[in-house]
Coordinates of C-alpha atoms in Angstrom, one line a residue:
M1 CA 89.3 123.7 100.4
S2 CA 92.8 125.1 100.1
Q3 CA 94.8 123.5 97.3
D4 CA 98.2 124.0 98.8
I5 CA 98.1 120.7 100.8
K6 CA 100.1 118.1 98.8
H7 CA 98.4 114.7 98.8
L8 CA 99.9 111.5 97.5
T9 CA 99.3 110.6 93.9
E10 CA 97.6 107.3 92.9
E11 CA 101.0 106.0 91.8
E12 CA 102.6 106.9 95.1
M13 CA 99.8 105.3 97.0
H14 CA 100.2 102.1 94.9
Q15 CA 104.0 102.1 95.6
L16 CA 103.4 102.4 99.4
L17 CA 100.8 99.6 99.4
S18 CA 103.1 97.4 97.3
K19 CA 106.0 97.9 99.8
Y20 CA 104.1 97.4 103.1
D21 CA 101.0 95.3 102.1
R22 CA 102.0 92.1 100.4
E23 CA 98.4 91.4 99.5
S24 CA 98.3 94.5 97.3
N25 CA 101.6 93.9 95.6
F26 CA 100.2 92.5 92.3
Y27 CA 102.3 92.0 89.2
K28 CA 101.3 94.6 86.6
Y29 CA 100.2 93.2 83.2
T30 CA 99.3 95.0 80.0
G31 CA 97.5 94.2 76.9
V32 CA 95.6 90.9 76.4
M33 CA 96.8 89.4 79.7
K34 CA 95.4 92.3 81.7
W35 CA 91.9 91.8 80.2
L36 CA 92.1 88.0 80.7
I37 CA 92.8 88.6 84.4
T38 CA 89.9 91.1 84.5
I39 CA 87.5 88.5 82.9
L40 CA 88.7 85.8 85.3
A41 CA 88.3 88.0 88.4
V42 CA 84.9 89.2 87.3
G43 CA 83.9 85.6 86.7
F44 CA 85.0 84.8 90.2
S45 CA 82.8 87.5 91.7
L46 CA 79.8 86.5 89.6
F47 CA 80.2 82.9 90.7
Q48 CA 80.2 84.1 94.4
L49 CA 77.2 86.3 93.8
Y50 CA 75.3 83.4 92.2
A51 CA 76.2 81.1 95.1
A52 CA 75.0 83.7 97.6
L53 CA 71.8 84.6 95.8
F54 CA 70.6 81.0 95.1
G55 CA 72.4 79.1 97.8
N56 CA 72.0 75.7 96.2
I57 CA 75.7 74.8 95.8
P58 CA 76.9 72.3 98.5
L59 CA 79.9 73.3 100.5
Q60 CA 82.0 70.4 98.9
L61 CA 81.6 72.3 95.6
L62 CA 81.4 75.9 96.7
V63 CA 84.7 75.9 98.8
P64 CA 86.9 74.0 96.3
V65 CA 85.8 76.3 93.4
H66 CA 86.4 79.3 95.6
L67 CA 89.9 78.0 96.3
G68 CA 90.5 77.1 92.6
F69 CA 89.6 80.7 91.5
G70 CA 91.7 82.2 94.3
L71 CA 94.8 80.1 93.7
T72 CA 94.6 80.6 89.9
L73 CA 94.5 84.4 90.4
I74 CA 97.3 84.3 93.0
Y75 CA 99.7 82.4 90.7
I76 CA 98.9 84.8 87.9
L77 CA 99.1 88.0 89.9
F78 CA 102.0 86.9 92.1
P79 CA 104.1 85.0 89.4
T80 CA 107.5 83.4 90.0
K81 CA 109.2 86.0 87.9
K82 CA 108.3 88.6 90.6
Y83 CA 110.6 86.8 93.0
V84 CA 113.7 86.2 90.8
K85 CA 116.2 88.7 89.4
K86 CA 116.1 87.3 85.9
S87 CA 113.4 85.2 84.3
N88 CA 114.3 82.0 82.6
L89 CA 112.7 79.0 80.9
F90 CA 112.0 77.3 84.2
T91 CA 110.2 80.4 85.7
I92 CA 108.2 80.8 82.5
F93 CA 107.2 77.1 82.7
L94 CA 106.2 77.5 86.4
D95 CA 104.1 80.6 85.7
F96 CA 102.3 78.7 83.0
L97 CA 101.9 75.4 85.0
L98 CA 100.9 76.7 88.4
P99 CA 97.7 78.5 87.4
I100 CA 96.6 75.4 85.4
L101 CA 97.3 73.1 88.4
S102 CA 95.4 75.6 90.7
A103 CA 92.4 75.5 88.5
G104 CA 92.7 71.7 88.2
V105 CA 92.7 71.0 92.0
G106 CA 89.8 73.4 92.5
F107 CA 87.6 72.0 89.8
Y108 CA 88.7 68.3 90.4
W109 CA 86.0 68.3 93.1
V110 CA 83.4 69.5 90.5
F111 CA 84.3 66.8 88.0
E112 CA 84.6 64.0 90.5
Y113 CA 82.1 65.2 93.1
K114 CA 79.7 62.1 93.1
D115 CA 82.6 59.6 93.0
L116 CA 84.5 61.4 95.8
I117 CA 81.4 61.2 98.0
I118 CA 81.0 57.5 97.2
R119 CA 84.6 56.5 97.8
A120 CA 85.0 58.7 101.0
G121 CA 87.8 57.1 103.1
N122 CA 88.9 54.9 100.2
Y123 CA 90.6 57.4 97.9
N124 CA 92.5 56.2 94.8
Q125 CA 96.0 57.2 93.6
L126 CA 94.8 60.2 91.5
D127 CA 92.9 61.5 94.5
F128 CA 96.1 61.4 96.5
V129 CA 98.1 63.1 93.8
M130 CA 95.6 65.9 93.4
G131 CA 95.3 66.4 97.2
L132 CA 99.0 66.6 97.6
I133 CA 99.3 69.1 94.8
A134 CA 96.5 71.2 96.5
I135 CA 98.4 71.2 99.8
L136 CA 101.7 72.3 98.1
L137 CA 99.9 75.0 96.1
V138 CA 98.2 76.4 99.2
V139 CA 101.5 76.5 101.2
E140 CA 103.4 78.3 98.4
A141 CA 100.5 80.7 97.8
S142 CA 100.5 81.6 101.4
R143 CA 104.2 82.4 101.2
R144 CA 103.8 84.6 98.2
V145 CA 100.7 86.5 99.4
V146 CA 100.6 86.4 103.2
G147 CA 104.3 85.9 104.3
I148 CA 106.8 83.5 105.7
P149 CA 105.4 83.1 109.3
I150 CA 102.2 81.4 108.4
T151 CA 103.9 79.2 105.8
V152 CA 106.5 78.0 108.3
I153 CA 103.8 77.3 110.9
A154 CA 101.6 75.4 108.3
L155 CA 104.7 73.3 107.4
F156 CA 105.5 72.6 111.0
F157 CA 102.0 71.3 111.6
L158 CA 102.2 69.0 108.5
I159 CA 105.6 67.7 109.8
Y160 CA 104.0 67.1 113.2
A161 CA 101.1 65.2 111.7
K162 CA 103.6 62.8 110.0
F163 CA 106.4 62.6 112.6
G164 CA 104.6 63.2 115.8
N165 CA 106.3 60.2 117.4
Y166 CA 109.6 62.1 117.3
F167 CA 108.3 65.1 119.3
P168 CA 109.1 65.3 123.0
S169 CA 106.9 64.8 126.1
F170 CA 103.3 66.0 126.0
L171 CA 103.5 66.7 122.2
S172 CA 104.3 63.1 121.2
F173 CA 101.8 60.9 119.3
R174 CA 102.1 58.0 116.9
G175 CA 102.2 60.0 113.6
L176 CA 100.0 59.4 110.5
S177 CA 100.4 58.1 107.0
Y178 CA 100.8 60.4 104.1
E179 CA 97.5 59.1 102.6
R180 CA 95.7 59.9 105.9
I181 CA 97.1 63.4 106.1
V182 CA 96.4 64.3 102.4
S183 CA 92.8 62.9 102.5
H184 CA 92.0 64.7 105.7
M185 CA 93.5 68.0 104.5
Y186 CA 91.7 68.0 101.1
Y187 CA 88.8 65.6 101.1
T188 CA 87.1 66.5 104.3
L189 CA 85.6 69.8 105.6
D190 CA 88.0 69.8 108.5
G191 CA 91.3 70.7 106.6
I192 CA 92.0 73.2 103.8
L193 CA 88.3 73.2 103.0
G194 CA 87.4 73.7 106.6
T195 CA 85.7 76.5 108.6
P196 CA 88.2 79.3 107.8
L197 CA 87.9 78.9 104.0
Q198 CA 84.2 78.2 104.3
V199 CA 83.8 81.6 106.0
S200 CA 85.8 83.2 103.3
A201 CA 83.6 81.7 100.6
K202 CA 80.3 82.4 102.3
F203 CA 80.7 85.8 104.0
I204 CA 84.1 87.5 103.7
F205 CA 84.2 87.6 99.9
L206 CA 80.8 89.4 99.8
F207 CA 81.8 92.0 102.3
L208 CA 85.1 92.7 100.4
L209 CA 83.0 93.0 97.3
F210 CA 80.7 95.5 99.1
G211 CA 83.8 97.5 100.0
A212 CA 85.0 97.5 96.4
F213 CA 81.6 98.8 95.3
L214 CA 81.6 101.5 98.0
E215 CA 85.0 102.7 96.8
K216 CA 83.7 103.2 93.3
T217 CA 80.9 105.5 94.6
G218 CA 83.6 107.8 96.1
V219 CA 82.6 107.1 99.6
G220 CA 86.2 106.9 100.7
Q221 CA 86.8 110.6 99.9
Y222 CA 83.4 111.4 101.3
F223 CA 84.4 109.9 104.7
N224 CA 87.4 112.3 104.6
D225 CA 85.2 115.3 103.7
L226 CA 82.7 114.4 106.4
A227 CA 85.4 114.1 109.0
L228 CA 86.8 117.5 108.0
L229 CA 83.4 119.0 108.4
I230 CA 82.8 117.5 111.9
A231 CA 86.3 117.8 113.4
G232 CA 88.4 120.0 111.1
K233 CA 88.0 123.3 113.0
R234 CA 88.6 121.9 116.4
V235 CA 91.9 122.1 118.3
G236 CA 94.3 119.8 116.4
G237 CA 91.7 119.4 113.8
P238 CA 93.6 117.4 111.1
A239 CA 94.6 114.8 113.7
K240 CA 91.0 114.4 114.8
V241 CA 90.0 114.2 111.2
A242 CA 92.5 111.3 110.8
V243 CA 90.9 109.5 113.8
F244 CA 87.3 110.0 112.6
S245 CA 87.9 109.3 108.9
S246 CA 90.0 106.2 109.7
A247 CA 87.2 104.8 112.0
L248 CA 84.8 105.2 109.0
Q249 CA 87.3 103.8 106.5
G250 CA 87.6 100.8 108.7
T251 CA 84.0 99.9 107.8
I252 CA 85.1 99.2 104.2
S253 CA 88.7 98.1 104.6
G254 CA 90.0 95.0 106.4
S255 CA 93.6 96.0 106.1
S256 CA 95.4 98.4 108.5
V257 CA 98.0 99.3 105.8
A258 CA 95.4 99.9 103.1
N259 CA 93.5 102.1 105.6
V260 CA 96.7 104.1 106.3
V261 CA 97.5 104.6 102.7
T262 CA 93.9 105.5 101.7
S263 CA 93.1 108.0 104.4
G264 CA 96.7 108.9 105.4
S265 CA 97.5 110.2 102.0
F266 CA 94.9 112.9 102.8
T267 CA 95.3 113.5 106.6
I268 CA 99.0 113.2 107.1
P269 CA 99.9 116.1 104.8
M270 CA 97.3 118.2 106.5
M271 CA 98.8 117.4 110.0
R272 CA 102.3 118.2 108.7
K273 CA 101.2 121.5 107.2
L274 CA 99.8 122.7 110.6
G275 CA 103.0 121.8 112.5
Y276 CA 102.6 118.3 113.8
R277 CA 105.8 116.3 114.2
K278 CA 106.5 113.8 111.4
E279 CA 106.4 110.8 113.8
F280 CA 103.3 112.0 115.6
A281 CA 101.4 112.7 112.4
G282 CA 102.2 109.2 111.1
A283 CA 101.5 107.6 114.5
V284 CA 98.0 109.2 114.7
E285 CA 97.1 107.8 111.3
A286 CA 98.6 104.4 112.0
A287 CA 96.9 103.9 115.3
A288 CA 93.5 105.1 114.0
S289 CA 93.7 103.0 110.8
T290 CA 94.6 99.9 112.8
G291 CA 91.5 100.4 114.9
G292 CA 89.3 100.3 111.8
Q293 CA 89.4 96.4 112.0
I294 CA 87.8 96.5 115.5
M295 CA 85.2 99.1 114.6
P296 CA 81.6 97.8 114.0
P297 CA 79.5 97.4 112.0
I298 CA 81.9 95.9 109.4
M299 CA 85.0 94.8 111.2
G300 CA 88.1 92.9 109.9
A301 CA 87.7 89.6 108.2
A302 CA 88.7 87.8 111.4
A303 CA 85.5 88.9 113.0
F304 CA 83.5 86.7 110.6
L305 CA 85.7 83.8 111.5
M306 CA 85.1 84.5 115.2
A307 CA 81.4 84.3 114.7
E308 CA 81.7 80.9 113.1
F309 CA 84.3 79.5 115.6
I310 CA 82.2 80.6 118.7
G311 CA 78.8 79.8 117.1
M312 CA 77.4 83.3 117.4
S313 CA 75.8 85.6 114.9
Y314 CA 78.1 88.2 113.3
W315 CA 75.8 91.0 114.7
D316 CA 76.4 89.6 118.3
I317 CA 80.2 89.9 117.7
A318 CA 79.8 93.4 116.4
K319 CA 77.7 94.4 119.4
A320 CA 80.2 93.0 121.8
A321 CA 83.0 94.9 120.0
A322 CA 81.2 98.2 120.1
V323 CA 82.2 99.5 123.6
P324 CA 85.9 98.5 123.4
A325 CA 86.1 100.0 119.9
I326 CA 84.6 103.3 121.0
L327 CA 86.9 103.3 124.0
Y328 CA 89.9 102.7 121.7
F329 CA 89.1 105.6 119.4
T330 CA 88.1 107.8 122.4
G331 CA 91.6 107.2 123.9
I332 CA 93.3 108.3 120.6
W333 CA 91.0 111.3 120.2
I334 CA 91.7 112.5 123.8
M335 CA 95.5 112.0 123.4
V336 CA 95.4 113.9 120.1
H337 CA 93.5 116.7 121.8
F338 CA 96.0 117.0 124.7
E339 CA 98.9 116.9 122.3
A340 CA 97.4 119.8 120.3
K341 CA 96.7 121.8 123.5
R342 CA 100.2 121.1 124.8
T343 CA 101.9 122.3 121.6
G344 CA 99.4 125.0 120.6
L345 CA 98.4 123.4 117.3
R346 CA 95.3 125.0 115.7
G347 CA 92.4 123.6 113.7
L348 CA 91.7 124.3 110.0
T349 CA 90.3 127.6 108.8
D350 CA 87.1 128.0 106.9
E351 CA 89.1 128.3 103.6
E352 CA 90.7 124.9 104.3
L353 CA 87.4 123.1 104.8
P354 CA 85.2 121.6 102.1
D355 CA 81.9 123.3 101.3
K356 CA 79.3 122.3 103.9
K357 CA 76.4 122.4 101.5
E358 CA 78.2 120.1 99.0
I359 CA 79.0 117.6 101.7
L360 CA 75.4 117.5 103.0
K361 CA 74.1 117.0 99.5
K362 CA 76.0 113.8 99.3
I363 CA 74.8 112.4 102.6
Y364 CA 72.9 109.7 100.7
L365 CA 76.3 108.0 100.0
L366 CA 76.0 106.6 103.6
I367 CA 72.8 104.8 102.8
P368 CA 74.5 101.4 102.0
L369 CA 76.1 101.4 105.5
F370 CA 72.8 102.1 107.2
V371 CA 71.3 99.3 105.0
I372 CA 73.9 96.8 106.3
I373 CA 73.5 97.9 109.9
G374 CA 69.7 97.8 109.8
L375 CA 69.6 94.3 108.3
L376 CA 72.2 92.9 110.7
M377 CA 70.3 94.5 113.7
S378 CA 67.0 93.0 112.5
G379 CA 68.6 89.5 112.5
K380 CA 69.1 89.0 108.8
S381 CA 72.0 86.8 107.8
A382 CA 75.4 88.2 107.0
T383 CA 75.0 86.9 103.4
F384 CA 71.7 88.6 102.8
S385 CA 72.9 91.8 104.4
A386 CA 76.0 91.9 102.2
I387 CA 74.0 91.3 99.0
S388 CA 71.6 94.0 100.0
G389 CA 74.5 96.3 100.7
I390 CA 76.0 95.7 97.3
L391 CA 72.7 96.4 95.5
S392 CA 72.0 99.6 97.5
T393 CA 75.6 100.7 96.7
I394 CA 75.0 100.3 93.0
I395 CA 71.7 102.2 93.3
V396 CA 73.4 105.0 95.3
G397 CA 76.2 105.1 92.8
I398 CA 73.8 105.5 89.8
I399 CA 71.9 108.2 91.7
G400 CA 75.2 110.1 92.3
M401 CA 76.2 109.6 88.7
L402 CA 72.9 111.0 87.4
L403 CA 73.1 114.0 89.8
G404 CA 76.8 114.6 88.8
H405 CA 78.0 114.1 92.4
N406 CA 80.6 111.5 91.6
E407 CA 82.7 110.3 88.7
M408 CA 81.2 106.8 88.8
K409 CA 80.4 105.3 85.4
L410 CA 78.5 102.1 84.6
K411 CA 81.8 100.4 83.7
D412 CA 82.9 100.9 87.3
I413 CA 80.3 98.3 88.3
F414 CA 82.3 95.8 86.2
F415 CA 85.6 96.9 87.6
A416 CA 84.3 96.7 91.2
L417 CA 83.7 93.0 90.6
E418 CA 87.4 92.7 89.6
D419 CA 88.6 94.7 92.6
G420 CA 86.5 92.7 95.0
A421 CA 88.0 89.4 93.7
K422 CA 91.5 90.7 93.9
A423 CA 90.9 92.0 97.5
S424 CA 89.9 88.5 98.5
L425 CA 93.2 86.8 97.5
G426 CA 95.1 87.5 100.7
V427 CA 92.2 86.2 102.8
I428 CA 91.9 83.0 100.6
A429 CA 95.6 82.3 100.9
A430 CA 95.5 82.9 104.7
T431 CA 92.4 80.9 105.4
A432 CA 93.5 78.0 103.2
A433 CA 96.9 77.8 105.0
A434 CA 95.1 78.1 108.3
G435 CA 93.0 75.2 107.3
I436 CA 96.1 73.1 107.4
I437 CA 96.8 74.2 111.0
V438 CA 93.2 73.7 112.1
G439 CA 93.1 70.3 110.2
T440 CA 96.2 69.1 112.1
V441 CA 94.7 70.2 115.4
T442 CA 91.5 68.2 114.7
L443 CA 93.4 65.2 113.4
T444 CA 95.9 65.0 116.3
G445 CA 94.4 66.8 119.3
L446 CA 97.4 69.2 119.2
G447 CA 95.2 72.2 120.2
L448 CA 94.4 70.6 123.6
K449 CA 98.0 69.6 124.1
F450 CA 99.2 73.2 123.4
A451 CA 96.5 74.6 125.7
N452 CA 97.5 72.2 128.6
G453 CA 101.2 73.0 128.0
L454 CA 100.5 76.8 128.0
I455 CA 98.5 76.5 131.3
E456 CA 101.2 74.3 132.8
F457 CA 104.0 76.8 131.7
S458 CA 102.0 79.7 133.2
G459 CA 101.4 77.9 136.5
G460 CA 97.7 77.7 135.8
L461 CA 97.4 81.4 136.5
L462 CA 95.2 83.6 134.2
I463 CA 97.3 86.7 133.9
P464 CA 100.5 84.9 132.9
T465 CA 98.5 82.9 130.4
L466 CA 97.1 86.1 128.9
F467 CA 100.5 87.7 128.8
L468 CA 102.0 84.8 126.9
T469 CA 99.1 84.8 124.5
M470 CA 99.6 88.5 123.9
I471 CA 103.3 88.1 123.2
S472 CA 102.7 85.2 120.8
S473 CA 99.9 87.2 119.0
I474 CA 102.2 90.2 118.5
I475 CA 105.1 88.1 117.3
L476 CA 102.9 86.2 114.8
G477 CA 101.4 89.5 113.7
M478 CA 104.8 90.8 112.7
G479 CA 104.6 89.0 109.5
S480 CA 101.1 87.7 109.1
P481 CA 97.8 89.6 108.4
T482 CA 95.2 89.7 111.2
T483 CA 93.1 86.9 109.7
A484 CA 95.9 84.4 109.7
N485 CA 97.1 85.6 113.1
Y486 CA 93.7 85.3 114.7
I487 CA 93.1 81.8 113.3
I488 CA 96.5 80.5 114.7
T489 CA 96.1 82.1 118.1
S490 CA 92.4 81.2 118.5
T491 CA 93.2 77.6 117.6
I492 CA 96.2 77.3 120.0
A493 CA 95.9 79.9 122.7
A494 CA 92.2 80.7 123.1
P495 CA 91.4 77.1 124.4
A496 CA 93.9 77.7 127.2
I497 CA 92.2 80.9 128.2
I498 CA 88.8 79.3 128.1
Q499 CA 90.0 76.4 130.2
L500 CA 90.8 78.9 132.9
G501 CA 87.1 79.9 133.1
V502 CA 87.0 82.9 130.7
P503 CA 83.9 83.1 128.4
A504 CA 84.7 82.0 124.8
L505 CA 83.7 85.4 123.4
A506 CA 86.2 87.3 125.7
A507 CA 89.0 84.7 125.0
H508 CA 88.6 85.0 121.2
M509 CA 88.2 88.8 121.3
F510 CA 91.5 88.9 123.3
T511 CA 93.5 87.1 120.6
F512 CA 91.7 89.2 117.9
Y513 CA 92.8 92.5 119.5
F514 CA 96.4 91.6 119.9
G515 CA 96.6 90.2 116.4
I516 CA 95.5 93.6 115.2
V517 CA 97.8 95.8 117.4
A518 CA 100.8 93.9 116.0
D519 CA 100.4 96.2 113.0
I520 CA 101.6 99.2 115.1
T521 CA 104.0 97.4 117.5
P522 CA 107.7 97.7 116.7
P523 CA 110.0 96.3 115.5
V524 CA 107.8 95.2 112.6
A525 CA 104.9 97.6 112.6
L526 CA 103.7 97.6 109.0
A527 CA 100.9 100.2 109.5
A528 CA 103.3 102.5 111.3
F529 CA 106.0 102.0 108.6
A530 CA 103.5 102.8 105.8
A531 CA 102.4 106.0 107.7
S532 CA 106.1 107.0 108.2
G533 CA 106.6 106.6 104.5
I534 CA 103.9 109.3 103.9
A535 CA 105.0 111.5 106.8
G536 CA 108.7 111.2 106.1
G537 CA 109.4 110.3 109.8
K538 CA 111.5 107.5 111.3
P539 CA 109.6 104.2 111.2
I540 CA 110.5 102.8 114.6
R541 CA 109.8 106.1 116.4
T542 CA 106.5 106.3 114.5
G543 CA 105.7 102.8 115.7
A544 CA 106.6 103.7 119.3
E545 CA 104.4 106.8 119.1
A546 CA 101.5 104.8 117.6
T547 CA 101.8 102.2 120.4
R548 CA 101.5 105.0 123.0
L549 CA 98.5 106.5 121.3
A550 CA 96.9 103.0 121.0
I551 CA 97.6 102.1 124.7
A552 CA 93.9 101.4 125.1
A553 CA 94.3 98.4 122.8
F554 CA 96.8 96.9 125.2
I555 CA 94.7 97.5 128.3
I556 CA 91.1 96.9 127.2
P557 CA 91.5 93.2 126.3
Y558 CA 92.7 92.4 129.8
I559 CA 89.8 94.3 131.2
F560 CA 87.1 92.5 129.2
V561 CA 88.6 89.1 130.0
L562 CA 88.5 90.0 133.7
S563 CA 85.1 91.7 133.4
P564 CA 83.2 90.5 130.4
Q565 CA 80.5 93.1 131.1
L566 CA 82.5 95.4 128.9
L567 CA 81.5 93.0 126.0
L568 CA 77.9 93.4 127.1
V569 CA 77.9 89.8 128.5
N570 CA 75.5 89.2 131.4
T571 CA 74.7 92.8 132.1
T572 CA 71.8 95.2 132.2
I573 CA 71.2 98.5 130.4
L574 CA 71.8 100.6 133.5
K575 CA 74.9 98.6 134.4
T576 CA 76.2 99.0 130.8
L577 CA 75.7 102.8 130.9
W578 CA 77.6 103.0 134.1
I579 CA 80.4 100.8 132.8
V580 CA 80.7 102.8 129.6
T581 CA 80.6 106.2 131.4
T582 CA 83.3 105.2 134.0
A583 CA 85.4 103.6 131.2
F584 CA 85.3 106.9 129.2
V585 CA 86.4 108.9 132.3
G586 CA 89.1 106.3 132.9
M587 CA 90.4 106.8 129.3
L588 CA 90.5 110.5 130.0
G589 CA 92.7 109.9 133.1
I590 CA 95.0 107.4 131.3
S591 CA 95.4 109.8 128.3
A592 CA 96.2 112.8 130.4
G593 CA 98.8 110.8 132.4
L594 CA 100.5 109.5 129.3
M595 CA 100.5 112.8 127.4
G596 CA 101.5 114.8 130.6
Y597 CA 98.8 117.4 129.9
W598 CA 95.2 118.2 131.0
F599 CA 94.3 121.9 131.6
R600 CA 98.0 122.6 132.0
P601 CA 101.2 120.5 131.9
M602 CA 101.1 117.8 134.6
Y603 CA 103.7 117.3 137.3
W604 CA 105.2 113.8 137.6
I605 CA 103.1 113.0 140.7
E606 CA 99.9 114.0 138.9
R607 CA 100.8 111.7 136.0
V608 CA 101.6 108.8 138.4
L609 CA 98.2 109.2 140.0
A610 CA 96.2 109.8 136.8
I611 CA 97.2 106.5 135.0
P612 CA 96.2 104.0 137.7
A613 CA 93.1 106.0 138.6
G614 CA 92.0 105.7 134.9
L615 CA 92.7 102.0 135.0
M616 CA 90.6 101.6 138.1
L617 CA 87.7 103.2 136.3
I618 CA 88.0 101.0 133.2
V619 CA 87.8 97.9 135.5
P620 CA 84.1 97.5 136.4
G621 CA 83.5 97.4 140.2
L622 CA 82.2 99.6 142.9
W623 CA 85.4 99.8 144.9
T624 CA 87.6 100.5 141.8
D625 CA 85.2 103.0 140.4
S626 CA 85.0 104.9 143.7
V627 CA 88.7 105.2 144.2
G628 CA 89.5 106.0 140.6
L629 CA 86.8 108.6 140.3
G630 CA 87.8 110.2 143.6
I631 CA 91.5 110.6 142.5
L632 CA 90.5 112.0 139.1
V633 CA 88.0 114.5 140.6
L634 CA 90.8 115.7 142.9
L635 CA 93.2 116.0 140.0
F636 CA 90.5 117.8 137.9
I637 CA 90.0 120.4 140.7
I638 CA 93.8 120.9 141.1
Q639 CA 94.4 121.2 137.3
F640 CA 91.4 123.4 136.7
T641 CA 92.1 125.9 139.5
T642 CA 95.8 126.2 138.7
R643 CA 95.5 126.4 134.9
K644 CA 97.0 129.5 133.1
K645 CA 94.5 132.3 132.5

């Protein structure tokens, strides 16, 4: 492939991640300290693997130890001295004390396990102190790693639990003692150690570890090369490569920003070289990378939480997400195609493409993904599937190393264990803080009160309730990762949607989607900002372009709430095929209308007709399908017969 396309260096990629992805902004250590962190992180991963392989550790021990490891690493890798201009004796003392306290509260459960079980509901003074320290450590860890929004919300819920009697009208309740709050938050499985952190300990960590091992085999670069081979020569090839490779990258990355930096450092320079506008090049990558979290088989971490909250298998969640995800990427692909046709942008030449034989020789690198998919489809547990995926990745990596197809070394297995542990820290901080929110809801009934209040405010109407939920999800997403955003909105808003007769799967998927698109929605669109940093464009304009490209993500959630058949709920194979086909045609109409181009530039009246016709086709129904298809067929004939020769 041509060597004159300038890609980002590893250092430049790290700087971008540090700027836009808080979870990747680790403090850099050297010398002995660096190796101590590596040993601690590897020990964390080995503990998680042991727990998954043997499964004989009770939740009351597994989850606190998971939290203890996570908090200890957080306070080492995100030390106080990172947040102050000048270090002093107090910051040095804190950076020494906080990791020790973190390990202490985590392993307190291990040392006192039998006694804590015996004195359940009658905890002593030391129990109270350790529980209080755990709560404070979780809140501060979430501030350092995840951001201010979830920290403020967690603190609000704690204040509510204590001073509920001071809150107005429907929110008012008697309030609880400090002892009751602390014991519920740290000594039951309904607070910090509740479902969110349990899912992190049982499932999410293993899939993050799987992703870390995949990266060591070079599969990330292979995704890019495979995308180049498939889409590179087509009209607007580099942009289509960005869409395709980002969809693949999403299977191993749960972060929109990380996805942008990883694949965007490769695709954005290619798009710029062939003449794409800075903002459009960044927007394509941002929109495609954000969609990686909704793309099965391995979706963002929030999907595992959804499975637990709803009580469905992860594979059922992935199946339900398949059609909307394909529609999302189809929409971006079509809009990229129309933009390329409108502006006359070419594809890549043979000289700019990788060698086909070399790419096909490495096709075995995809085996771990097929292992994961096959096991999940066959009904195996997410834990078993993840462990099998990790083992198959190690085998594939060793095969590639022996064949000389990648640069993986045996020591990379060791460092993959470290990378997997580090990748989990943001999720641990988010799920632990979210446990405070969920714990308050279970303790006070606040979730039902919020749901009733939301329904009352929206007049008991579904569409206004959905709209308010969408706005709250996007606002929360401006400073919180998808995992935290989903937990908050699914706890507060999803019950309101369910009360209005919407299936739980559709309600939770609705909040999941809008938590994700917050990453590309201005004014705080972190994925778009990271992409603009690579492309050199204006961040807000890049975010606006990305929002337009990802318009499907703003439409589809409303559609599957109104018509759950799109999530394969209560439908047949023939009906599903018809729904998928009409939805694809609908995306074509919407994309053409938004881009103002089909076979030729569209007149305003054609655009005005194309967009609602496309929407009609996405909404399942005989009447809507007939009218939408009729309008688009008419527009097709007009466009095709009047196109330029």
